[in-house]
Amino acid sequence: MIAMSTLRAQVRLRLLITYRVDPEVARSLVPEPFRPQVVDGSAVAGVCMIGLRSIRPGWLRPRIGFRSENVAHRVAVEWDERGETRSGVYILERHSSSILPVLTGGRLFPGVQRRGRVDLDETSTRFRVRMTAPGTRVAVDVELGGAWTSTLFPTVEAASQFYEQGSVGWSPDRHGHGAEPLQLTSPDWAVEPAHAISVRSSFFEALPAGSAVLDSVVAMRDLPFFWDTPTITPERVAQPHHI
């Protein structure tokens, strides 16, 4: 893969929708050498819905770029590297409303993407997002604010720290021979609590009954994001066995 060194974009909206997942079920979803990151006895997984504008190589000016709406299903993972435990996420599948990421994902930058239709119905505080693609459907209705509720994270600040520390996302490569890393950072990282009015994900609903339970939602808005290919040597990984 010939990769761009850096991508940058302005995040219009990012919703991180988190589930508590049975650790054994989560383990069946990720390949070695990754293992689910366990918090309070549960694996952490979820849906990342992110609307981007001014997507471009790092050296281009903001007025040049494209927009896209994207949805990723992911699991928080750990792995051992040079005697240390590292944390990040393993991306189970990615969908994008834009054809460009679909054509270039796994070629010019890590992360194979599939085409999905994304429908938006938004106000300044409420976000209804629906994504449909062959084999996958996601529909969320989220409202900003309200009291923080989570059995995984005691505060929204703790959730924010967890997500920020898991900045490296691993994706299966285009040829199925391993995994490719991509690191997401923001100089202005900030999250705010949100309330899930309704969340449906065909991916999580297909897991064994009771093994995935909705936990919490946070939102990020109007932030600059950078994606870099970190200097990590990917180990050869086996393909995950899906339930």
PDB file of C-alpha atoms in Angstrom, residues 1 105-107 111-112 171-180 239:
ATOM      1  CA  MET A   1       0.000   0.000   0.000  1.00  0.00           C
ATOM      2  CA  GLY A 105      -9.273   3.025   1.712  1.00  0.00           C
ATOM      3  CA  GLY A 106      -6.680   0.276   2.072  1.00  0.00           C
ATOM      4  CA  ARG A 107      -4.800   1.716  -0.909  1.00  0.00           C
ATOM      5  CA  GLY A 111      -8.854   1.113   6.423  1.00  0.00           C
ATOM      6  CA  VAL A 112     -10.947  -0.641   3.798  1.00  0.00           C
ATOM      7  CA  SER A 171      -8.173  -2.391  10.345  1.00  0.00           C
ATOM      8  CA  PRO A 172      -7.925  -5.589   8.295  1.00  0.00           C
ATOM      9  CA  ASP A 173      -5.851  -4.938   5.202  1.00  0.00           C
ATOM     10  CA  ARG A 174      -7.344  -5.198   1.753  1.00  0.00           C
ATOM     11  CA  HIS A 175      -5.799  -8.613   1.083  1.00  0.00           C
ATOM     12  CA  GLY A 176      -6.704 -10.220   4.412  1.00  0.00           C
ATOM     13  CA  HIS A 177      -3.069 -10.792   5.345  1.00  0.00           C
ATOM     14  CA  GLY A 178      -2.874  -8.664   8.471  1.00  0.00           C
ATOM     15  CA  ALA A 179      -3.925  -5.394  10.065  1.00  0.00           C
ATOM     16  CA  GLU A 180      -2.996  -1.779   9.328  1.00  0.00           C
ATOM     17  CA  GLN A 239      -8.727 -13.573  10.568  1.00  0.00           C
TER      18      GLN A 239
END
